[in-house]
């Protein structure tokens, strides 16, 4: 190629013809004029063109070898696509062969031997076909080979005869196709066909089936087919649906188990790695709380078990309650605090009984950090979960009234019971059903924890028992000294969050107004706690938790919460009618002053001769406990003053016996000065002086101070003013 036109140069450089013409004119490329269809054209000498242009033309000419035109470029493009497609197919074939070889290597030796035997038969067939005339077709030659092979005229090794005793034309042709498409692995028995994983179901139909399996895991193929007929206009055969359902369940067994029964999946398939107690290094560092229904039917129905475990020692406490309520949880907290000490962290779930305002306030008042576990994650508090399982699957199964851990076990127990009833009726005896009360179950739980669980060796405790770990602990335990202050701290708040506004009539709780002398001004927001032992008493704290006062309902004062108001009023009337003297006499006759000593001595005599080494302890207190202590002191002062008033009222109702008159004897030289234990006793003595010629100035002033007290005001209302009754002595008036 000596010359070239502008169009060829433009195609080679990938630019427009006009661009080539402008450049040629600017750079003065040498050219000759030639004729073409439609007129003359410039043809540029190749040797005179710029070097980049000559190199591009040489590269293009080396690739094509002929003059470039549109038809040539189209053919070149098609050839390149064909070459790419062929290379892609060869790469896919290579990957398929490698995959088939890897699959073949994973087969068992028995299946590999069968595949090798079938491949040897195909080789023998190919050798037989090579000896036949070329006019014989492959199918006819294969049929002739099968006839000779089955008759034994074609001699094969015994190992191959055992593997392939008979052959047919269709079998050999099928083996040939499998060998070409899948390699030796396709000849193995039971090997997946090349269409495994493919289905005629559409994507929407597949999603529908998977959704049905999730919604109804036990849905049958027949029901699935009916549901698909209602949803889709055209569905495949039920065998296609059955194969897809079976394959999906096999491939997603773990996911299906998680969706249908998360608890079983968590127990059987969830990884259990690490140690949940690895970071727990000291006594009472972490406590775990939880509640579970008891697997025992009691006389008054099924109850719940509330448990707490100290993670470091594995000490356990169980509480039987009708339902898991905040008050029951508080009762369990009280028992654990008094026996074990104060924890640092309390792990609970986010149930209503554990996140109630009552329990949250208890933990805040004690200075205990409450950690809430995410919903439906029992693995975050595994120690109490394991303790519940140990109790349920060991001791509880031996208890009367056991109803099984699940519905199936309960049905079996009921079936055995019915059969036993039939047998007993034949013998003429009646079946006696054993009923256990909640108190009896609580006693069994306490005894099991102390005698069995705390005395058994635990693998995670290096073979020690919980009692041993607690006994050898030499660190400091935080103990609560004031038990009554703890009771007030654990007391339940009224409905709502326990907040009330002081009104003109007092503090209203459950439509009852409570009053006190130290009541804050109306409009003040206060926090209320109920006295667990007295229906007529509440404790008031400010919004910061500081103690304010003890408020009471005069109509309910002294009532026990477990007694009704009517019964307690009748009892008070009976006590007043019989009189305080008769009650005191009865108490003296029964010698009950030292009954607590008798009880303690009796119980101490039964305790085993085991003495634990003393542990270091320190007094534990928080701001809330200190304020609760103030409430205790105020309550004691209130009750002492109330008892004094009650004694005054009782003495006023008892008729004094007439005293015999005795002649007064002249006073001797030594004057006897009476000694009084209280101001009330002095006032009674002064009131009964018959020959009182007037009051001394000291007694007069003493009466004035006495009448300013609460007891004095009561005496002033009952007996009048003694200052007016006796007046001052004459000698005092003169002075």
Short mmCIF file of C-alpha atoms in Angstrom, two decimals, residues 84-457:
data_model
loop_
_atom_site.label_atom_id
_atom_site.label_comp_id
_atom_site.label_asym_id
_atom_site.label_seq_id
_atom_site.Cartn_x
_atom_site.Cartn_y
_atom_site.Cartn_z
CA UNK A 84 -14.44 -14.65 22.85
CA UNK A 85 -17.47 -16.95 23.09
CA UNK A 86 -15.33 -19.98 22.30
CA UNK A 87 -12.76 -18.96 24.89
CA UNK A 88 -15.53 -18.44 27.43
CA UNK A 89 -16.98 -21.87 26.69
CA UNK A 90 -13.56 -23.46 27.01
CA UNK A 91 -13.04 -21.73 30.37
CA UNK A 92 -16.47 -22.90 31.57
CA UNK A 93 -15.65 -26.44 30.43
CA UNK A 94 -12.35 -26.30 32.32
CA UNK A 95 -14.09 -25.07 35.49
CA UNK A 96 -16.77 -27.75 35.09
CA UNK A 97 -14.14 -30.48 34.69
CA UNK A 98 -12.29 -29.28 37.77
CA UNK A 99 -15.53 -29.12 39.74
CA UNK A 100 -16.53 -32.61 38.54
CA UNK A 101 -13.10 -33.95 39.46
CA UNK A 102 -13.36 -32.43 42.93
CA UNK A 103 -16.82 -33.95 43.29
CA UNK A 104 -15.51 -37.33 42.17
CA UNK A 105 -12.72 -37.20 44.75
CA UNK A 106 -15.32 -36.62 47.49
CA UNK A 107 -17.19 -39.81 46.59
CA UNK A 108 -16.78 -42.95 48.67
CA UNK A 109 -14.34 -45.63 47.39
CA UNK A 110 -17.29 -47.93 46.58
CA UNK A 111 -18.94 -45.33 44.33
CA UNK A 112 -15.63 -44.48 42.67
CA UNK A 113 -15.10 -48.18 41.86
CA UNK A 114 -18.55 -48.37 40.22
CA UNK A 115 -17.80 -45.23 38.17
CA UNK A 116 -14.45 -46.68 37.03
CA UNK A 117 -16.16 -49.97 36.08
CA UNK A 118 -18.78 -48.24 33.93
CA UNK A 119 -16.09 -46.11 32.29
CA UNK A 120 -14.16 -49.31 31.42
CA UNK A 121 -17.30 -50.73 29.77
CA UNK A 122 -17.60 -47.54 27.66
CA UNK A 123 -13.95 -47.91 26.58
CA UNK A 124 -14.58 -51.54 25.61
CA UNK A 125 -17.58 -50.39 23.55
CA UNK A 126 -15.46 -47.74 21.78
CA UNK A 127 -12.80 -50.37 20.98
CA UNK A 128 -15.48 -52.67 19.57
CA UNK A 129 -16.92 -49.88 17.40
CA UNK A 130 -13.44 -49.14 15.98
CA UNK A 131 -13.22 -52.65 14.50
CA UNK A 132 -16.54 -52.41 12.66
CA UNK A 133 -16.91 -51.22 9.05
CA UNK A 134 -17.45 -47.49 8.64
CA UNK A 135 -20.90 -48.02 7.16
CA UNK A 136 -22.16 -49.29 10.53
CA UNK A 137 -23.90 -46.62 12.59
CA UNK A 138 -22.92 -45.99 16.19
CA UNK A 139 -26.29 -47.10 17.52
CA UNK A 140 -26.26 -50.39 15.58
CA UNK A 141 -22.70 -51.10 16.67
CA UNK A 142 -23.65 -50.39 20.31
CA UNK A 143 -26.58 -52.80 20.05
CA UNK A 144 -24.29 -55.51 18.71
CA UNK A 145 -21.82 -54.84 21.55
CA UNK A 146 -24.58 -55.14 24.16
CA UNK A 147 -25.71 -58.48 22.73
CA UNK A 148 -22.18 -59.92 22.80
CA UNK A 149 -21.49 -58.43 26.28
CA UNK A 150 -24.64 -59.87 27.84
CA UNK A 151 -23.96 -63.31 26.31
CA UNK A 152 -20.43 -63.32 27.78
CA UNK A 153 -18.63 -63.42 24.43
CA UNK A 154 -16.83 -60.18 25.27
CA UNK A 155 -14.47 -61.08 28.06
CA UNK A 156 -14.16 -58.48 30.84
CA UNK A 157 -12.35 -58.68 34.20
CA UNK A 158 -14.38 -60.23 37.01
CA UNK A 159 -14.42 -56.98 39.02
CA UNK A 160 -16.13 -55.22 36.09
CA UNK A 161 -18.60 -58.06 35.61
CA UNK A 162 -19.61 -57.77 39.26
CA UNK A 163 -20.21 -54.05 38.83
CA UNK A 164 -21.87 -54.17 35.37
CA UNK A 165 -23.43 -57.61 34.83
CA UNK A 166 -25.81 -56.47 32.02
CA UNK A 167 -25.96 -53.46 29.70
CA UNK A 168 -28.38 -51.99 27.18
CA UNK A 169 -28.15 -49.51 24.35
CA UNK A 170 -30.00 -46.77 26.23
CA UNK A 171 -27.86 -47.30 29.33
CA UNK A 172 -24.59 -47.01 27.41
CA UNK A 173 -25.78 -43.93 25.54
CA UNK A 174 -26.91 -42.35 28.83
CA UNK A 175 -23.54 -43.16 30.42
CA UNK A 176 -21.77 -41.60 27.45
CA UNK A 177 -23.75 -38.35 27.85
CA UNK A 178 -23.08 -38.24 31.61
CA UNK A 179 -19.36 -38.86 31.07
CA UNK A 180 -19.14 -36.05 28.51
CA UNK A 181 -21.11 -33.53 30.60
CA UNK A 182 -20.08 -34.40 34.16
CA UNK A 183 -16.96 -36.48 33.91
CA UNK A 184 -16.38 -39.71 35.86
CA UNK A 185 -18.49 -38.41 38.76
CA UNK A 186 -21.60 -38.62 36.55
CA UNK A 187 -21.17 -42.40 36.30
CA UNK A 188 -21.33 -42.90 40.09
CA UNK A 189 -24.64 -44.23 41.48
CA UNK A 190 -26.83 -41.75 43.28
CA UNK A 191 -24.95 -38.77 41.89
CA UNK A 192 -27.00 -35.63 41.47
CA UNK A 193 -28.35 -34.98 38.05
CA UNK A 194 -27.13 -31.86 36.29
CA UNK A 195 -30.45 -30.10 36.88
CA UNK A 196 -30.34 -30.36 40.67
CA UNK A 197 -31.45 -27.13 42.26
CA UNK A 198 -33.48 -26.17 39.23
CA UNK A 199 -37.23 -26.23 39.34
CA UNK A 200 -40.13 -25.28 37.16
CA UNK A 201 -41.56 -23.17 39.99
CA UNK A 202 -41.43 -19.45 39.41
CA UNK A 203 -39.74 -17.08 41.84
CA UNK A 204 -43.10 -15.94 43.20
CA UNK A 205 -44.25 -19.53 43.69
CA UNK A 206 -41.03 -20.40 45.49
CA UNK A 207 -41.41 -17.39 47.78
CA UNK A 208 -45.02 -18.36 48.44
CA UNK A 209 -44.02 -21.91 49.46
CA UNK A 210 -41.24 -20.65 51.74
CA UNK A 211 -43.64 -18.17 53.36
CA UNK A 212 -46.19 -20.94 53.94
CA UNK A 213 -43.51 -23.13 55.54
CA UNK A 214 -42.60 -20.27 57.87
CA UNK A 215 -46.22 -19.57 58.75
CA UNK A 216 -47.28 -23.24 58.97
CA UNK A 217 -44.19 -25.45 59.37
CA UNK A 218 -46.26 -28.66 59.34
CA UNK A 219 -48.19 -27.81 56.18
CA UNK A 220 -48.62 -30.90 53.98
CA UNK A 221 -48.02 -31.05 50.22
CA UNK A 222 -51.75 -31.41 49.60
CA UNK A 223 -52.56 -28.26 51.58
CA UNK A 224 -49.72 -26.41 49.90
CA UNK A 225 -51.11 -27.41 46.49
CA UNK A 226 -54.60 -26.17 47.40
CA UNK A 227 -53.18 -22.85 48.65
CA UNK A 228 -51.20 -22.38 45.44
CA UNK A 229 -54.24 -23.17 43.29
CA UNK A 230 -56.10 -20.35 45.03
CA UNK A 231 -53.23 -17.91 44.53
CA UNK A 232 -51.76 -18.77 41.09
CA UNK A 233 -53.48 -19.45 37.78
CA UNK A 234 -51.12 -22.27 36.78
CA UNK A 235 -49.06 -24.47 39.09
CA UNK A 236 -46.73 -27.43 38.42
CA UNK A 237 -47.34 -31.02 39.45
CA UNK A 238 -47.51 -31.81 43.17
CA UNK A 239 -44.31 -33.87 42.87
CA UNK A 240 -42.48 -30.68 41.92
CA UNK A 241 -43.91 -28.95 44.97
CA UNK A 242 -42.97 -31.90 47.18
CA UNK A 243 -39.38 -31.98 45.90
CA UNK A 244 -38.94 -28.24 46.41
CA UNK A 245 -40.39 -28.35 49.94
CA UNK A 246 -38.20 -31.30 50.90
CA UNK A 247 -35.06 -29.79 49.45
CA UNK A 248 -35.67 -26.40 51.11
CA UNK A 249 -36.31 -27.99 54.51
CA UNK A 250 -33.12 -30.06 54.24
CA UNK A 251 -30.99 -27.12 53.16
CA UNK A 252 -32.47 -24.75 55.77
CA UNK A 253 -33.01 -27.14 58.68
CA UNK A 254 -31.36 -24.84 61.22
CA UNK A 255 -33.28 -21.77 60.07
CA UNK A 256 -36.56 -23.68 60.07
CA UNK A 257 -35.93 -24.97 63.61
CA UNK A 258 -35.18 -21.44 64.80
CA UNK A 259 -38.44 -20.11 63.32
CA UNK A 260 -40.59 -22.97 64.65
CA UNK A 261 -39.01 -23.58 68.07
CA UNK A 262 -36.40 -21.00 69.12
CA UNK A 263 -35.85 -22.67 72.50
CA UNK A 264 -34.93 -26.03 70.95
CA UNK A 265 -32.67 -24.28 68.42
CA UNK A 266 -31.00 -22.36 71.22
CA UNK A 267 -30.43 -25.52 73.26
CA UNK A 268 -29.26 -27.75 70.39
CA UNK A 269 -27.68 -25.62 67.67
CA UNK A 270 -26.68 -22.21 69.01
CA UNK A 271 -22.95 -21.98 69.65
CA UNK A 272 -22.08 -22.01 73.34
CA UNK A 273 -18.57 -20.62 73.42
CA UNK A 274 -16.87 -18.60 76.14
CA UNK A 275 -17.68 -18.40 79.85
CA UNK A 276 -20.45 -16.14 81.13
CA UNK A 277 -18.88 -16.04 84.61
CA UNK A 278 -15.33 -15.37 83.42
CA UNK A 279 -15.38 -11.71 84.55
CA UNK A 280 -16.97 -12.46 87.95
CA UNK A 281 -14.17 -12.41 90.50
CA UNK A 282 -15.74 -11.78 93.90
CA UNK A 283 -18.64 -12.58 96.16
CA UNK A 284 -21.93 -10.78 95.43
CA UNK A 285 -20.49 -9.15 92.32
CA UNK A 286 -23.34 -10.26 90.06
CA UNK A 287 -26.78 -11.68 90.91
CA UNK A 288 -29.12 -13.08 88.27
CA UNK A 289 -32.91 -12.99 88.68
CA UNK A 290 -35.58 -14.84 86.73
CA UNK A 291 -39.07 -16.34 87.03
CA UNK A 292 -40.55 -19.54 85.63
CA UNK A 293 -43.81 -21.50 86.05
CA UNK A 294 -43.44 -24.47 88.39
CA UNK A 295 -44.06 -27.92 86.92
CA UNK A 296 -46.10 -28.95 89.98
CA UNK A 297 -49.87 -28.56 90.35
CA UNK A 298 -50.61 -27.28 93.85
CA UNK A 299 -53.84 -27.36 95.80
CA UNK A 300 -54.65 -23.78 94.81
CA UNK A 301 -53.43 -24.04 91.22
CA UNK A 302 -50.15 -23.70 89.46
CA UNK A 303 -47.62 -21.26 90.93
CA UNK A 304 -44.46 -19.58 89.72
CA UNK A 305 -40.90 -19.87 90.96
CA UNK A 306 -38.82 -16.72 91.36
CA UNK A 307 -35.10 -17.34 91.69
CA UNK A 308 -31.88 -15.47 92.37
CA UNK A 309 -28.35 -16.85 92.12
CA UNK A 310 -25.00 -15.42 93.16
CA UNK A 311 -22.82 -16.08 90.10
CA UNK A 312 -19.54 -16.27 92.02
CA UNK A 313 -20.63 -18.92 94.54
CA UNK A 314 -23.68 -20.36 92.69
CA UNK A 315 -25.75 -19.91 95.87
CA UNK A 316 -29.45 -20.12 94.98
CA UNK A 317 -32.71 -18.94 96.52
CA UNK A 318 -36.19 -19.81 95.28
CA UNK A 319 -39.51 -18.17 96.16
CA UNK A 320 -42.94 -19.66 95.43
CA UNK A 321 -45.54 -17.11 94.39
CA UNK A 322 -48.95 -17.30 92.74
CA UNK A 323 -47.67 -14.95 90.05
CA UNK A 324 -44.40 -13.19 89.47
CA UNK A 325 -45.19 -9.72 90.85
CA UNK A 326 -42.96 -6.91 92.00
CA UNK A 327 -43.90 -7.52 95.64
CA UNK A 328 -42.81 -11.16 95.35
CA UNK A 329 -39.54 -10.12 93.74
CA UNK A 330 -39.00 -7.62 96.58
CA UNK A 331 -39.60 -10.39 99.13
CA UNK A 332 -36.95 -12.55 97.45
CA UNK A 333 -34.54 -9.60 97.39
CA UNK A 334 -35.07 -9.14 101.14
CA UNK A 335 -34.25 -12.76 101.91
CA UNK A 336 -31.11 -12.68 99.78
CA UNK A 337 -29.92 -9.35 101.21
CA UNK A 338 -30.22 -10.53 104.81
CA UNK A 339 -28.55 -13.90 104.14
CA UNK A 340 -25.89 -13.01 101.57
CA UNK A 341 -25.28 -9.27 101.75
CA UNK A 342 -25.66 -6.52 99.16
CA UNK A 343 -24.80 -7.21 95.49
CA UNK A 344 -23.05 -4.90 93.07
CA UNK A 345 -25.00 -5.81 89.91
CA UNK A 346 -28.45 -7.36 89.46
CA UNK A 347 -29.16 -8.87 86.02
CA UNK A 348 -32.85 -9.21 85.17
CA UNK A 349 -34.97 -9.51 82.08
CA UNK A 350 -37.26 -6.70 80.96
CA UNK A 351 -40.48 -8.23 82.27
CA UNK A 352 -43.08 -6.00 83.89
CA UNK A 353 -42.30 -7.40 87.35
CA UNK A 354 -38.61 -6.48 87.08
CA UNK A 355 -38.88 -3.07 85.41
CA UNK A 356 -41.72 -1.86 87.62
CA UNK A 357 -41.28 1.42 89.46
CA UNK A 358 -41.23 -0.48 92.74
CA UNK A 359 -38.25 -2.72 91.88
CA UNK A 360 -36.36 0.07 90.11
CA UNK A 361 -36.68 2.24 93.22
CA UNK A 362 -35.51 -0.65 95.42
CA UNK A 363 -32.32 -1.16 93.40
CA UNK A 364 -31.68 2.58 93.25
CA UNK A 365 -32.18 2.93 97.00
CA UNK A 366 -29.75 0.07 97.67
CA UNK A 367 -27.14 1.43 95.29
CA UNK A 368 -27.32 -1.70 93.13
CA UNK A 369 -26.79 -1.45 89.35
CA UNK A 370 -29.64 -3.12 87.48
CA UNK A 371 -28.70 -4.57 84.08
CA UNK A 372 -31.60 -5.48 81.78
CA UNK A 373 -31.12 -8.32 79.31
CA UNK A 374 -32.51 -7.93 75.78
CA UNK A 375 -35.89 -9.57 75.13
CA UNK A 376 -35.87 -13.32 74.45
CA UNK A 377 -32.18 -13.78 75.34
CA UNK A 378 -32.02 -16.22 78.25
CA UNK A 379 -28.42 -16.93 77.29
CA UNK A 380 -27.50 -13.56 78.84
CA UNK A 381 -28.33 -14.95 82.31
CA UNK A 382 -27.44 -18.62 81.89
CA UNK A 383 -26.68 -19.41 85.53
CA UNK A 384 -30.22 -18.91 86.84
CA UNK A 385 -31.62 -20.65 83.75
CA UNK A 386 -29.39 -23.66 84.41
CA UNK A 387 -30.36 -23.69 88.08
CA UNK A 388 -34.06 -23.75 87.15
CA UNK A 389 -33.43 -26.67 84.78
CA UNK A 390 -31.49 -28.58 87.44
CA UNK A 391 -34.33 -28.13 89.92
CA UNK A 392 -37.05 -28.98 87.38
CA UNK A 393 -35.36 -32.09 85.98
CA UNK A 394 -34.09 -33.58 89.23
CA UNK A 395 -35.96 -32.99 92.45
CA UNK A 396 -39.24 -31.64 91.08
CA UNK A 397 -39.90 -34.78 89.04
CA UNK A 398 -40.09 -36.76 92.30
CA UNK A 399 -42.62 -34.46 93.95
CA UNK A 400 -46.35 -35.22 94.20
CA UNK A 401 -48.42 -33.19 91.78
CA UNK A 402 -45.70 -33.17 89.09
CA UNK A 403 -47.40 -32.39 85.75
CA UNK A 404 -44.49 -32.72 83.31
CA UNK A 405 -42.23 -30.23 81.54
CA UNK A 406 -44.34 -30.03 78.38
CA UNK A 407 -47.71 -30.96 76.94
CA UNK A 408 -46.58 -34.39 75.75
CA UNK A 409 -45.26 -35.37 79.18
CA UNK A 410 -48.40 -34.08 80.84
CA UNK A 411 -50.59 -36.17 78.51
CA UNK A 412 -48.52 -39.25 79.35
CA UNK A 413 -48.89 -38.59 83.07
CA UNK A 414 -52.64 -38.12 82.74
CA UNK A 415 -52.89 -41.33 80.72
CA UNK A 416 -51.00 -43.27 83.38
CA UNK A 417 -53.19 -41.77 86.06
CA UNK A 418 -56.39 -42.78 84.27
CA UNK A 419 -55.12 -46.34 83.86
CA UNK A 420 -54.19 -46.45 87.55
CA UNK A 421 -57.62 -45.20 88.48
CA UNK A 422 -59.21 -48.03 86.51
CA UNK A 423 -57.04 -50.56 88.24
CA UNK A 424 -57.78 -49.13 91.68
CA UNK A 425 -61.51 -49.12 91.04
CA UNK A 426 -61.38 -52.82 90.17
CA UNK A 427 -59.77 -53.54 93.51
CA UNK A 428 -62.44 -51.62 95.35
CA UNK A 429 -60.10 -48.90 96.65
CA UNK A 430 -60.40 -45.22 95.97
CA UNK A 431 -57.70 -43.15 94.38
CA UNK A 432 -56.33 -40.52 96.78
CA UNK A 433 -55.02 -37.44 94.99
CA UNK A 434 -52.07 -35.76 96.68
CA UNK A 435 -52.37 -32.00 96.92
CA UNK A 436 -49.44 -29.82 97.96
CA UNK A 437 -49.81 -26.26 99.22
CA UNK A 438 -47.60 -23.36 98.27
CA UNK A 439 -46.14 -23.26 101.78
CA UNK A 440 -45.12 -26.92 101.54
CA UNK A 441 -43.51 -26.34 98.14
CA UNK A 442 -41.63 -23.33 99.55
CA UNK A 443 -40.33 -25.50 102.38
CA UNK A 444 -39.16 -28.14 99.89
CA UNK A 445 -37.43 -25.48 97.79
CA UNK A 446 -35.57 -24.06 100.79
CA UNK A 447 -34.49 -27.50 101.96
CA UNK A 448 -33.40 -28.55 98.45
CA UNK A 449 -31.29 -25.41 97.98
CA UNK A 450 -29.59 -25.80 101.35
CA UNK A 451 -29.19 -29.57 101.57
CA UNK A 452 -28.65 -30.55 97.91
CA UNK A 453 -27.79 -27.70 95.55
CA UNK A 454 -25.42 -25.91 97.93
CA UNK A 455 -23.73 -29.20 98.87
CA UNK A 456 -23.25 -30.65 95.37
CA UNK A 457 -19.98 -30.17 93.54
#
